[in-house]
């Protein structure tokens, strides 16, 4: 993952918030500079292509969250527990950073860069669960199981953003139902979905 300077981090954070609030994939430099609290020149000096900022932010978003989720799994080898924790870590972050949640729920269903959040470690854990007998689905159903995971996280996120459920309720329900769909007994799925959740490591 590309290492961002403090100014670039600030610009990316401001851009993500504007994209989420406005539901658009383009913002003008003046609005971005105001949101980031920097001069217009700082924007131009820190972005090689302002018109490509959305894709840059989306790619950084996906890679950063995947790395942080994976780092949180240290010492946890059970793919079912890793899956349950990953779902709930996403939903908890939606609660803690609502603009982050609005960004992912608005754009992840259709943006190729953001869809990478469901690839990588989630696929590794799904295949590990399948090969160890923890999960039960046909190998050719992997794309559908990834889609099921994405739907569970996005659906739970909407419930939190709309104030229908707390992040704990929405996250645990989503994790439990996902694990049941993957073949775990309901009682075990419920237990794993209610286990103590580790902190999400900071961005590297």
CSV table of C-alpha atoms in Angstrom, one decimal:
chain,number,residue,atom,x,y,z
A,1,UNK,CA,0.0,0.0,0.0
A,2,UNK,CA,1.3,3.4,-0.9
A,3,UNK,CA,2.3,5.5,2.1
A,4,UNK,CA,0.5,8.8,2.2
A,5,UNK,CA,2.0,12.0,3.6
A,6,UNK,CA,0.1,13.7,6.4
A,7,UNK,CA,-1.3,16.2,3.8
A,8,UNK,CA,-2.4,13.5,1.5
A,9,UNK,CA,-4.1,11.7,4.4
A,10,UNK,CA,-5.9,14.9,5.3
A,11,UNK,CA,-7.0,15.4,1.7
A,12,UNK,CA,-8.2,11.8,1.3
A,13,UNK,CA,-10.2,12.0,4.6
A,14,UNK,CA,-11.9,15.2,3.4
A,15,UNK,CA,-12.6,13.7,0.0
A,16,UNK,CA,-14.1,10.5,1.4
A,17,UNK,CA,-16.4,12.6,3.6
A,18,UNK,CA,-17.5,14.8,0.7
A,19,UNK,CA,-18.1,11.8,-1.5
A,20,UNK,CA,-20.2,10.1,1.2
A,21,UNK,CA,-22.2,13.2,2.0
A,22,UNK,CA,-23.0,14.2,-1.5
A,23,UNK,CA,-23.2,10.8,-3.2
A,24,UNK,CA,-20.9,11.9,-6.0
A,25,UNK,CA,-17.6,10.7,-7.3
A,26,UNK,CA,-16.2,14.2,-8.3
A,27,UNK,CA,-15.6,17.2,-6.1
A,28,UNK,CA,-14.1,20.5,-7.1
A,29,UNK,CA,-10.7,21.6,-5.8
A,30,UNK,CA,-12.1,24.6,-3.9
A,31,UNK,CA,-14.6,22.5,-2.0
A,32,UNK,CA,-12.0,19.9,-1.3
A,33,UNK,CA,-9.4,22.5,-0.1
A,34,UNK,CA,-12.1,24.0,2.3
A,35,UNK,CA,-13.1,20.6,3.7
A,36,UNK,CA,-9.5,19.6,4.2
A,37,UNK,CA,-8.5,23.0,5.7
A,38,UNK,CA,-5.7,23.6,3.2
A,39,UNK,CA,-4.9,25.9,0.4
A,40,UNK,CA,-5.9,25.1,-3.2
A,41,UNK,CA,-2.1,24.9,-4.0
A,42,UNK,CA,-1.7,22.1,-1.4
A,43,UNK,CA,-4.3,20.1,-3.2
A,44,UNK,CA,-2.5,20.4,-6.6
A,45,UNK,CA,0.9,19.7,-4.9
A,46,UNK,CA,-0.3,16.5,-3.3
A,47,UNK,CA,-2.6,15.0,-6.0
A,48,UNK,CA,-1.1,13.9,-9.4
A,49,UNK,CA,-4.6,13.7,-10.9
A,50,UNK,CA,-7.5,15.4,-9.0
A,51,UNK,CA,-10.0,13.9,-11.5
A,52,UNK,CA,-8.9,10.4,-10.4
A,53,UNK,CA,-9.2,11.2,-6.7
A,54,UNK,CA,-12.3,9.0,-6.1
A,55,UNK,CA,-10.6,5.9,-7.5
A,56,UNK,CA,-7.5,6.6,-5.5
A,57,UNK,CA,-9.5,7.1,-2.3
A,58,UNK,CA,-11.5,3.9,-3.0
A,59,UNK,CA,-8.4,1.8,-3.6
A,60,UNK,CA,-6.7,3.1,-0.5
A,61,UNK,CA,-9.9,2.6,1.5
A,62,UNK,CA,-10.1,-1.1,0.5
A,63,UNK,CA,-6.5,-1.9,1.0
A,64,UNK,CA,-6.2,-0.1,4.3
A,65,UNK,CA,-9.3,-1.9,5.8
A,66,UNK,CA,-8.2,-5.3,4.5
A,67,UNK,CA,-4.8,-4.9,6.1
A,68,UNK,CA,-6.3,-3.7,9.4
A,69,UNK,CA,-8.8,-6.5,9.6
A,70,UNK,CA,-6.1,-9.1,8.8
A,71,UNK,CA,-3.8,-7.6,11.5
A,72,UNK,CA,-6.6,-8.0,14.1
A,73,UNK,CA,-6.7,-11.8,13.5
A,74,UNK,CA,-3.3,-12.4,15.1
A,75,UNK,CA,-3.6,-15.5,17.2
A,76,UNK,CA,-7.0,-16.5,15.8
A,77,UNK,CA,-6.8,-19.5,13.5
A,78,UNK,CA,-10.4,-20.5,13.3
A,79,UNK,CA,-11.7,-19.2,9.9
A,80,UNK,CA,-15.3,-19.1,11.4
A,81,UNK,CA,-14.2,-16.8,14.2
A,82,UNK,CA,-12.1,-14.7,11.8
A,83,UNK,CA,-15.2,-14.3,9.6
A,84,UNK,CA,-17.4,-13.3,12.5
A,85,UNK,CA,-14.9,-10.8,13.8
A,86,UNK,CA,-14.3,-9.3,10.4
A,87,UNK,CA,-18.0,-8.7,9.8
A,88,UNK,CA,-18.4,-7.0,13.2
A,89,UNK,CA,-15.3,-4.9,12.9
A,90,UNK,CA,-16.7,-3.4,9.7
A,91,UNK,CA,-20.1,-2.7,11.4
A,92,UNK,CA,-18.5,-1.2,14.5
A,93,UNK,CA,-16.4,1.1,12.3
A,94,UNK,CA,-19.6,2.2,10.6
A,95,UNK,CA,-21.0,3.2,14.0
A,96,UNK,CA,-17.8,5.0,15.0
A,97,UNK,CA,-17.3,6.8,11.7
A,98,UNK,CA,-20.7,7.3,10.0
A,99,UNK,CA,-19.3,9.1,7.0
A,100,UNK,CA,-17.1,6.1,6.4
A,101,UNK,CA,-20.2,3.9,6.6
A,102,UNK,CA,-22.1,6.1,4.2
A,103,UNK,CA,-19.2,5.9,1.8
A,104,UNK,CA,-19.1,2.1,1.7
A,105,UNK,CA,-22.8,1.6,1.5
A,106,UNK,CA,-23.2,4.2,-1.3
A,107,UNK,CA,-20.3,3.0,-3.5
A,108,UNK,CA,-19.2,-0.5,-2.6
A,109,UNK,CA,-22.0,-2.3,-4.5
A,110,UNK,CA,-20.9,-0.9,-7.8
A,111,UNK,CA,-17.3,0.3,-7.6
A,112,UNK,CA,-14.7,-2.2,-8.6
A,113,UNK,CA,-12.0,-0.7,-6.4
A,114,UNK,CA,-14.2,-0.8,-3.3
A,115,UNK,CA,-15.3,-4.4,-4.0
A,116,UNK,CA,-11.7,-5.4,-3.2
A,117,UNK,CA,-12.7,-5.1,0.5
A,118,UNK,CA,-14.5,-8.5,0.1
A,119,UNK,CA,-11.5,-10.1,-1.6
A,120,UNK,CA,-8.1,-11.1,-0.1
A,121,UNK,CA,-8.4,-12.3,3.5
A,122,UNK,CA,-12.2,-13.1,3.4
A,123,UNK,CA,-11.6,-15.4,0.4
A,124,UNK,CA,-8.6,-17.0,2.1
A,125,UNK,CA,-10.7,-17.7,5.2
A,126,UNK,CA,-13.7,-19.0,3.3
A,127,UNK,CA,-11.5,-21.5,1.4
A,128,UNK,CA,-9.7,-22.5,4.6
A,129,UNK,CA,-13.1,-23.1,6.2
A,130,UNK,CA,-14.2,-25.1,3.2
A,131,UNK,CA,-11.0,-27.3,3.1
A,132,UNK,CA,-11.1,-27.9,6.9
A,133,UNK,CA,-14.8,-28.8,6.9
A,134,UNK,CA,-15.8,-25.8,9.0
A,135,UNK,CA,-17.8,-24.4,6.0
A,136,UNK,CA,-20.0,-26.2,3.7
A,137,UNK,CA,-20.5,-24.9,0.1
A,138,UNK,CA,-19.4,-26.1,-3.3
A,139,UNK,CA,-16.1,-24.6,-4.5
A,140,UNK,CA,-17.9,-23.1,-7.5
A,141,UNK,CA,-20.2,-21.2,-5.1
A,142,UNK,CA,-17.2,-19.1,-3.8
A,143,UNK,CA,-18.3,-15.9,-5.7
A,144,UNK,CA,-21.8,-16.3,-4.2
A,145,UNK,CA,-20.5,-16.7,-0.7
A,146,UNK,CA,-18.4,-13.6,-1.1
A,147,UNK,CA,-21.5,-11.8,-2.3
A,148,UNK,CA,-23.3,-13.1,0.7
A,149,UNK,CA,-20.6,-11.7,3.0
A,150,UNK,CA,-20.8,-8.3,1.2
A,151,UNK,CA,-24.6,-8.2,1.5
A,152,UNK,CA,-24.4,-9.1,5.2
A,153,UNK,CA,-22.0,-6.3,6.0
A,154,UNK,CA,-23.7,-3.7,3.9
A,155,UNK,CA,-27.2,-4.6,5.2
A,156,UNK,CA,-26.0,-4.4,8.8
A,157,UNK,CA,-24.3,-1.1,8.1
A,158,UNK,CA,-27.5,0.4,6.8
A,159,UNK,CA,-29.4,-0.8,9.9
A,160,UNK,CA,-26.8,1.1,12.0
A,161,UNK,CA,-26.7,4.2,9.9
A,162,UNK,CA,-30.5,4.4,10.0
A,163,UNK,CA,-30.6,3.9,13.8
A,164,UNK,CA,-32.7,0.7,13.5
A,165,UNK,CA,-30.2,-1.5,15.4
A,166,UNK,CA,-27.0,-0.9,17.5
A,167,UNK,CA,-23.8,-1.9,15.9
A,168,UNK,CA,-23.5,-4.8,18.4
A,169,UNK,CA,-26.9,-6.2,17.4
A,170,UNK,CA,-26.6,-5.6,13.7
A,171,UNK,CA,-23.0,-6.9,13.6
A,172,UNK,CA,-23.7,-10.0,15.7
A,173,UNK,CA,-26.9,-10.9,13.8
A,174,UNK,CA,-25.1,-10.5,10.4
A,175,UNK,CA,-22.2,-12.7,11.6
A,176,UNK,CA,-24.4,-15.3,13.0
A,177,UNK,CA,-26.6,-15.6,10.0
A,178,UNK,CA,-23.6,-15.7,7.7
A,179,UNK,CA,-22.0,-18.5,9.6
A,180,UNK,CA,-25.2,-20.5,9.6
A,181,UNK,CA,-25.4,-20.0,5.8
A,182,UNK,CA,-21.9,-21.3,5.6
A,183,UNK,CA,-22.9,-24.5,7.4
A,184,UNK,CA,-22.2,-23.9,11.1
A,185,UNK,CA,-24.7,-25.1,13.8
A,186,UNK,CA,-26.8,-22.1,14.9
A,187,UNK,CA,-25.8,-22.3,18.6
A,188,UNK,CA,-22.1,-22.3,17.7
A,189,UNK,CA,-22.6,-19.5,15.1
A,190,UNK,CA,-24.4,-17.4,17.8
A,191,UNK,CA,-21.5,-18.0,20.3
A,192,UNK,CA,-18.8,-17.0,17.8
A,193,UNK,CA,-20.9,-13.9,16.7
A,194,UNK,CA,-21.0,-12.8,20.4
A,195,UNK,CA,-17.4,-13.4,21.3
A,196,UNK,CA,-15.3,-10.5,22.6
A,197,UNK,CA,-14.2,-8.3,19.7
A,198,UNK,CA,-10.5,-7.3,19.4
A,199,UNK,CA,-9.7,-3.7,18.6
A,200,UNK,CA,-9.2,-2.7,15.0
A,201,UNK,CA,-5.4,-1.9,14.6
A,202,UNK,CA,-4.6,1.6,13.4
A,203,UNK,CA,-3.6,2.3,9.8
A,204,UNK,CA,-0.1,1.4,9.0
